[in-house]
Amino acid sequence: MSRKDRRPARRRERGRRAGRRSPRTAVLCCLLLVAAALTGGCADEDRDTLVVLGPWTGPEGTAFEAMLRRLDDGTGETYTYKGTRSLRETLVAQLEAGDPPDVAVLNSVGELTEYARGNRLQPLDAPGRPPWAPRIEVDGDPRTYWVPLKVDLKSLVWSRTGAGAGERGGGRPRWCLGMASQATSGWPGTDWIEDLILHRSGPGTYARWATGRLSWRSPEVRGAWTAWARLLGERSRTWVDLALTTSYQGTPGAAGAGPRGLLNSPELDCTHEHQSAFIRYLYANAKGEGGEGAARGGGVRVDPSARFLPGPAAHDDAYEVAGDMAAAFGDRPAARDLVERLSGSEARRLWHAEAEPALRPFFPGAGDPQPTDPGGGRAAAVLTGGAATLCFDASDAMPPALRDAFHRAVLHYLRDSAAERLDTLLGQLDTVRAETGGGALPPGALCAPSTDG
């Protein structure tokens, strides 16, 4: 029996016991209640606690939890946050046990869509807002089932200053690559493929592929894989092994220091990194050209990835994005109310204030507080109006089984980029696409103009 199922039973039992109290006991209880009201000693006994499950740990989790505590403003509810790096596994286990969290924060809209269609989520009163929170049709009724808490800009390249502007601007990058990420290893490679499809073939093709309407063996998709191999250039077995085993955060610093970023990892000997805006925290300690962090004693700059990727200029202003979305599980109205408050202006203001400068989240509205460091400020400007089109991360929009197969396929392709091997991998992905239906989101839910709001 879940904590929600037990709560009414406890209350009924307390009611039956109250009915058997003597007059003396009743008088004593009244006196105790008056004392509690004056002192506040028992004020929290009748307040429900809502559990929020999310992906942030460490300083990020501390900042979110501090915001959540400050958001408790006399509504009659208290909140507790549970952060985990094994979010999907934890949530699935809780759902199978019939005891889900009241609110969960996920970056996979593919998973959220499955939960909505399985009647696991409460519909919200929030308006639909592609690409962050499109309306999902469940039983013929289109509703919104999640809201964005924090968002992120992909389609970026970080480089050492003076390393050259890339293939269009001169100089050939030596690309950093770190594919290791525990259970989700491979996602830095899927980001490459997604960005190449977006900039080579445009948002329309990207959205059709990401939602299962375009074969993995199509020329547009296959061409993105081979373009990635060409950009990486000649790769020794040692280079490949290092790329497969190195964390996306780079190698640890000296004397047990934390990760130092791929550009600062001497084993990699690279000049350019294809990565989302969140990675700026690894380069925030020292200043270089443009104010970004240091790499091996020099500066780091950030540019749109379109400057480095093959594709027509017409697609330069399209950017891939990602986000962490909150949804209400179960049937408690208070959970739905909390989800909508978490995406409100007060929660965003508090979260910004609690977070360390290099970890301050991006929000989808230009009127919201945004990171002010040079790299973060540039990314925020693109997110809130500087881009022509924003397209949600394709693998995050896919069914979980297809997303996971995509992760594994890029790891295999990095080891063996022969044409025959690629044909096999793409055929396997098409098989998983057929088995999963490719995705429940319509293509129009994935890409949208960048607007303030």
XYZ file of C-alpha atoms in Angstrom:
453
model
C 0.000 0.000 0.000
C 1.432 3.406 -0.958
C 1.849 6.354 1.354
C -1.156 7.966 -0.374
C -3.313 4.874 0.269
C -2.246 4.660 3.912
C -3.005 8.305 4.724
C -6.857 8.125 4.492
C -6.862 4.896 6.519
C -4.885 6.517 9.302
C -7.249 9.471 9.318
C -10.316 7.210 9.537
C -8.754 5.334 12.467
C -7.986 8.593 14.249
C -11.632 9.603 13.722
C -12.936 6.380 15.265
C -10.676 6.830 18.278
C -11.787 10.429 18.694
C -15.387 9.254 18.902
C -14.549 7.161 22.009
C -12.876 9.984 23.963
C -14.181 10.881 27.412
C -15.242 14.457 28.296
C -12.031 14.854 30.334
C -9.942 13.720 27.370
C -11.799 16.072 25.079
C -11.104 19.023 27.386
C -7.418 18.075 27.589
C -7.180 17.802 23.789
C -8.716 21.258 23.417
C -6.159 22.719 25.801
C -3.325 21.014 23.893
C -4.629 22.301 20.578
C -4.781 25.859 21.945
C -1.212 25.541 23.226
C -0.030 24.193 19.878
C -1.690 27.047 18.044
C 0.078 29.562 20.279
C 3.514 27.934 20.148
C 3.472 26.362 16.697
C 4.756 23.131 18.271
C 2.411 20.832 16.283
C 1.724 23.052 13.296
C 3.195 20.631 10.740
C 1.409 17.458 11.845
C -1.547 17.926 9.499
C 0.483 19.250 6.558
C 1.079 16.885 3.649
C 4.549 16.471 2.190
C 4.880 16.337 -1.592
C 7.856 14.434 -2.982
C 9.723 15.790 -6.004
C 12.028 13.332 -7.815
C 14.651 14.890 -10.076
C 18.030 14.473 -11.793
C 20.089 17.056 -9.895
C 22.635 16.132 -7.278
C 25.600 17.983 -5.797
C 25.514 21.789 -6.036
C 22.689 21.700 -8.596
C 20.542 19.593 -6.293
C 21.373 21.827 -3.334
C 20.245 24.939 -5.216
C 16.997 23.337 -6.396
C 16.219 22.041 -2.918
C 16.884 25.475 -1.403
C 14.468 27.013 -3.907
C 11.880 24.382 -3.035
C 12.179 25.168 0.675
C 11.729 28.870 0.040
C 8.756 28.155 -2.202
C 6.936 26.694 0.811
C 4.998 29.866 1.568
C 2.012 28.910 3.703
C 0.016 26.981 1.096
C -0.561 24.123 3.530
C 1.957 21.827 1.833
C 5.599 21.011 2.459
C 7.980 19.709 -0.172
C 10.914 17.335 -0.163
C 13.376 16.743 -3.008
C 14.986 13.433 -3.928
C 17.842 13.767 -6.428
C 19.301 10.766 -8.253
C 21.565 10.030 -11.207
C 19.492 6.881 -11.848
C 16.286 8.767 -12.459
C 14.592 6.479 -14.961
C 15.357 3.321 -12.969
C 14.161 4.904 -9.723
C 10.935 6.208 -11.261
C 10.119 2.909 -12.988
C 10.648 1.011 -9.729
C 8.378 3.399 -7.837
C 5.685 3.181 -10.497
C 5.810 -0.614 -10.443
C 5.470 -0.518 -6.659
C 2.417 1.724 -6.976
C 4.130 4.499 -5.034
C 5.312 7.167 -7.529
C 6.582 10.575 -6.488
C 4.097 13.396 -6.571
C 6.226 15.271 -9.112
C 9.030 13.966 -11.323
C 11.440 15.955 -13.477
C 12.607 14.261 -16.693
C 14.460 15.418 -19.789
C 12.896 12.760 -22.019
C 9.653 13.959 -23.567
C 9.475 10.539 -25.212
C 9.122 8.963 -21.761
C 6.687 11.660 -20.631
C 4.522 11.032 -23.684
C 4.365 7.328 -22.843
C 3.385 8.136 -19.259
C 0.683 10.553 -20.447
C -0.791 8.003 -22.835
C -0.687 5.425 -20.050
C -2.763 7.747 -17.821
C 0.105 8.129 -15.363
C 0.191 11.936 -15.541
C -2.287 14.597 -14.534
C -3.258 17.027 -17.309
C -2.300 20.626 -16.561
C -4.006 23.951 -17.142
C -0.843 25.362 -18.759
C -1.120 26.230 -22.466
C 0.761 24.176 -25.029
C 4.128 25.609 -25.953
C 6.281 23.738 -28.514
C 9.044 22.718 -28.400
C 9.114 22.756 -24.591
C 5.625 21.568 -23.702
C 3.434 20.628 -26.678
C -0.150 19.482 -26.271
C -0.454 15.691 -26.287
C -3.604 13.947 -27.462
C -4.805 11.353 -24.962
C -8.120 9.610 -25.630
C -8.907 12.214 -28.287
C -8.351 15.166 -25.950
C -5.244 17.347 -26.572
C -3.815 18.583 -23.252
C -0.536 19.766 -21.749
C 1.059 17.251 -19.391
C 4.382 18.822 -18.443
C 6.083 22.190 -18.142
C 9.736 23.207 -18.602
C 11.691 23.982 -15.450
C 15.136 24.631 -16.901
C 16.235 24.477 -20.528
C 19.519 24.194 -22.403
C 20.978 25.224 -25.751
C 22.805 22.670 -27.862
C 24.255 23.290 -31.366
C 27.348 24.934 -29.850
C 31.092 24.463 -30.244
C 33.591 25.385 -27.531
C 37.160 26.015 -28.618
C 40.490 27.290 -27.460
C 40.982 30.871 -28.548
C 43.224 31.161 -31.563
C 42.395 27.616 -32.678
C 40.597 28.781 -35.836
C 36.947 29.219 -36.679
C 36.436 25.827 -38.289
C 35.878 24.559 -41.786
C 33.981 27.623 -42.975
C 36.307 30.134 -41.315
C 39.713 28.561 -41.699
C 41.653 26.013 -39.703
C 40.715 22.368 -39.191
C 39.524 21.515 -35.676
C 40.986 18.636 -33.695
C 37.762 17.459 -32.094
C 37.511 16.479 -28.437
C 35.312 13.481 -27.784
C 34.294 11.919 -24.477
C 31.464 9.405 -24.791
C 31.308 7.916 -21.292
C 28.279 8.787 -19.136
C 27.502 5.683 -17.067
C 24.167 4.162 -18.156
C 23.660 6.785 -20.884
C 27.096 6.535 -22.517
C 26.930 7.511 -26.167
C 24.682 10.570 -25.917
C 27.466 13.016 -26.927
C 27.621 11.105 -30.209
C 23.868 11.204 -30.737
C 24.043 14.988 -30.250
C 26.508 15.120 -33.149
C 24.234 13.096 -35.452
C 21.176 15.150 -34.502
C 22.934 18.462 -35.081
C 24.206 17.295 -38.467
C 20.731 16.206 -39.604
C 19.308 19.548 -38.454
C 21.906 21.664 -40.271
C 22.275 19.511 -43.388
C 18.581 18.813 -43.996
C 16.635 21.410 -42.004
C 14.050 21.378 -39.200
C 11.312 19.669 -41.228
C 13.404 16.596 -42.036
C 14.825 16.579 -38.499
C 11.336 16.533 -36.955
C 10.083 13.768 -39.264
C 13.087 11.590 -38.424
C 12.941 12.265 -34.666
C 9.240 11.320 -34.512
C 9.626 8.086 -36.471
C 8.335 9.264 -39.860
C 11.672 8.930 -41.702
C 13.780 5.794 -42.108
C 17.191 5.639 -40.475
C 18.441 4.314 -43.823
C 17.285 7.404 -45.703
C 20.014 9.439 -47.461
C 19.456 12.361 -45.075
C 20.076 10.276 -41.956
C 22.803 8.059 -43.357
C 24.605 11.124 -44.706
C 24.750 12.651 -41.224
C 26.588 9.607 -39.862
C 29.168 9.632 -42.642
C 29.585 13.411 -42.305
C 30.407 12.907 -38.604
C 33.075 10.357 -39.495
C 34.627 12.787 -41.994
C 34.666 15.623 -39.457
C 36.454 13.475 -36.898
C 39.076 12.576 -39.494
C 41.654 9.807 -39.204
C 41.366 8.040 -35.855
C 43.856 5.615 -34.353
C 42.719 2.736 -32.183
C 44.233 4.498 -29.185
C 42.221 7.658 -29.950
C 38.996 5.666 -30.295
C 39.552 3.749 -27.058
C 40.246 7.003 -25.220
C 37.130 8.656 -26.653
C 34.958 5.710 -25.624
C 36.262 5.592 -22.051
C 36.659 9.314 -21.286
C 33.795 11.084 -19.522
C 32.024 13.874 -21.375
C 33.327 16.078 -18.532
C 36.944 15.276 -19.360
C 39.586 13.661 -17.191
C 40.068 14.466 -13.486
C 42.496 17.149 -12.453
C 45.545 16.626 -10.288
C 45.339 15.579 -6.613
C 41.788 14.292 -6.845
C 40.322 17.490 -8.298
C 37.044 17.281 -10.176
C 36.625 16.984 -13.949
C 38.321 19.706 -15.945
C 36.611 19.611 -19.317
C 37.693 17.957 -22.534
C 39.623 21.014 -23.708
C 41.672 20.916 -20.498
C 42.383 17.162 -20.656
C 45.966 16.827 -21.939
C 45.478 13.181 -22.944
C 43.045 14.244 -25.662
C 45.187 16.885 -27.437
C 42.169 18.619 -28.997
C 41.070 22.154 -29.853
C 37.256 22.028 -30.310
C 34.368 20.475 -28.381
C 30.777 20.005 -29.606
C 28.688 20.384 -26.466
C 25.660 22.031 -24.853
C 25.735 25.328 -22.965
C 25.636 23.568 -19.592
C 29.312 22.578 -19.988
C 30.362 26.172 -19.321
C 30.746 25.400 -15.611
C 33.911 23.420 -16.413
C 35.557 26.468 -17.988
C 34.372 29.124 -15.548
C 37.373 29.460 -13.219
C 39.654 31.608 -15.344
C 39.021 34.193 -18.015
C 40.130 34.177 -21.589
C 39.136 35.879 -24.795
C 35.539 37.012 -24.620
C 35.445 36.308 -20.886
C 34.963 32.547 -21.112
C 37.010 30.116 -19.047
C 40.571 28.967 -19.515
C 41.832 25.922 -21.377
C 45.445 24.949 -20.712
C 46.311 28.509 -19.875
C 44.391 30.076 -22.753
C 40.830 31.263 -23.251
C 37.730 29.366 -24.354
C 35.129 30.765 -26.706
C 31.748 29.467 -27.758
C 30.254 29.681 -31.275
C 27.192 28.322 -33.067
C 27.924 24.856 -34.388
C 26.647 25.863 -37.841
C 30.031 27.524 -38.436
C 31.679 24.109 -38.287
C 29.087 21.776 -39.830
C 28.396 21.108 -43.492
C 25.022 22.375 -44.627
C 23.269 25.257 -46.380
C 23.339 28.683 -44.748
C 19.524 28.655 -44.684
C 19.679 26.315 -41.678
C 22.312 28.256 -39.712
C 19.756 29.826 -37.365
C 18.245 26.498 -36.296
C 19.387 25.212 -32.908
C 18.888 21.984 -31.047
C 17.676 22.405 -27.466
C 16.939 20.263 -24.422
C 15.049 20.724 -21.182
C 14.106 19.301 -17.816
C 10.335 18.952 -17.576
C 8.146 18.598 -14.501
C 5.014 16.442 -14.508
C 2.474 15.513 -11.833
C 2.028 11.801 -11.156
C -0.846 10.264 -9.202
C -4.089 12.110 -8.534
C -3.340 14.716 -5.879
C -4.409 18.214 -7.001
C -1.603 19.682 -4.869
C 0.963 17.954 -7.106
C -0.495 19.586 -10.201
C -0.468 22.953 -8.447
C 3.186 22.493 -7.476
C 4.191 21.674 -11.066
C 2.648 24.893 -12.326
C 4.235 26.919 -9.505
C 7.668 25.421 -10.240
C 7.512 26.877 -13.744
C 6.401 30.288 -12.484
C 8.362 33.511 -12.153
C 8.836 33.290 -8.374
C 10.390 29.802 -8.523
C 12.712 30.902 -11.317
C 13.800 33.982 -9.388
C 14.540 31.936 -6.271
C 16.380 29.214 -8.207
C 18.573 31.772 -9.955
C 19.432 33.357 -6.608
C 20.319 30.039 -4.957
C 22.487 28.607 -7.768
C 26.217 29.154 -8.180
C 26.918 31.588 -11.055
C 28.304 28.933 -13.430
C 25.364 26.617 -12.651
C 22.535 29.120 -12.956
C 19.835 27.558 -15.111
C 18.525 28.812 -18.421
C 14.797 29.529 -18.553
C 12.659 29.764 -21.721
C 11.551 33.391 -21.281
C 13.636 36.515 -21.856
C 11.844 38.096 -18.896
C 13.170 35.383 -16.590
C 16.508 35.700 -14.770
C 19.238 34.224 -16.960
C 22.933 33.395 -16.583
C 25.080 36.497 -16.956
C 28.510 34.957 -17.593
C 29.638 35.622 -21.197
C 29.012 32.104 -22.525
C 25.753 31.772 -20.608
C 24.565 35.197 -21.653
C 25.124 34.405 -25.331
C 23.258 31.116 -25.028
C 20.363 32.781 -23.196
C 20.021 35.380 -25.959
C 19.727 32.619 -28.569
C 17.233 30.636 -26.508
C 14.921 33.586 -25.953
C 14.777 35.079 -29.429
C 18.099 34.943 -31.237
C 17.363 31.719 -33.102
C 14.970 31.333 -35.998
C 13.973 27.822 -34.908
C 14.436 25.677 -31.808
C 14.179 21.884 -32.197
C 13.947 19.611 -29.181
C 16.661 16.991 -28.747
C 15.682 14.165 -31.102
C 16.823 11.234 -28.969
C 14.996 12.686 -25.945
C 11.816 12.730 -28.050
C 12.151 9.077 -29.085
C 10.697 6.116 -27.203
C 13.197 5.005 -24.534
C 14.026 1.733 -26.323
C 14.896 3.562 -29.548
C 16.841 6.251 -27.703
C 18.927 3.614 -25.907
C 19.582 1.751 -29.157
C 20.741 5.049 -30.716
C 23.206 5.545 -27.851
C 24.671 2.083 -28.386
C 24.839 2.466 -32.159
C 27.074 5.555 -32.069
C 29.494 3.705 -29.771
C 29.687 0.832 -32.255
C 30.065 3.229 -35.181
C 32.938 5.034 -33.505
C 34.796 1.725 -33.290
C 33.996 0.707 -36.866
C 32.894 3.311 -39.418
C 32.928 0.994 -42.443
C 29.985 1.361 -44.806
C 28.868 -2.228 -44.231
C 28.879 -1.730 -40.458
C 26.847 1.467 -40.789
C 24.276 -0.304 -42.960
C 23.857 -2.950 -40.264
C 23.489 -0.395 -37.469
C 20.932 1.680 -39.361
C 18.962 -1.444 -40.208
C 18.871 -2.397 -36.537
C 17.657 1.085 -35.603
C 14.923 0.878 -38.213
C 13.828 -2.424 -36.672
C 13.537 -0.815 -33.235
C 11.686 2.117 -34.825
C 9.115 -0.324 -36.239
C 8.802 -2.193 -32.940
C 8.259 0.973 -30.880
C 6.211 2.890 -33.416
C 9.017 5.440 -33.673
C 7.382 7.877 -31.278
C 4.023 9.324 -30.270
C 4.820 13.006 -30.752
C 3.702 14.670 -33.985
C 6.466 16.384 -36.009
C 4.902 19.794 -35.349
C 5.555 19.388 -31.629
C 9.327 19.176 -32.011
C 10.405 22.438 -33.683
C 9.112 25.947 -33.120
C 10.247 29.557 -33.561
C 12.344 31.012 -30.774
C 10.119 33.494 -28.963
C 10.089 35.335 -25.686
C 7.686 33.907 -23.137
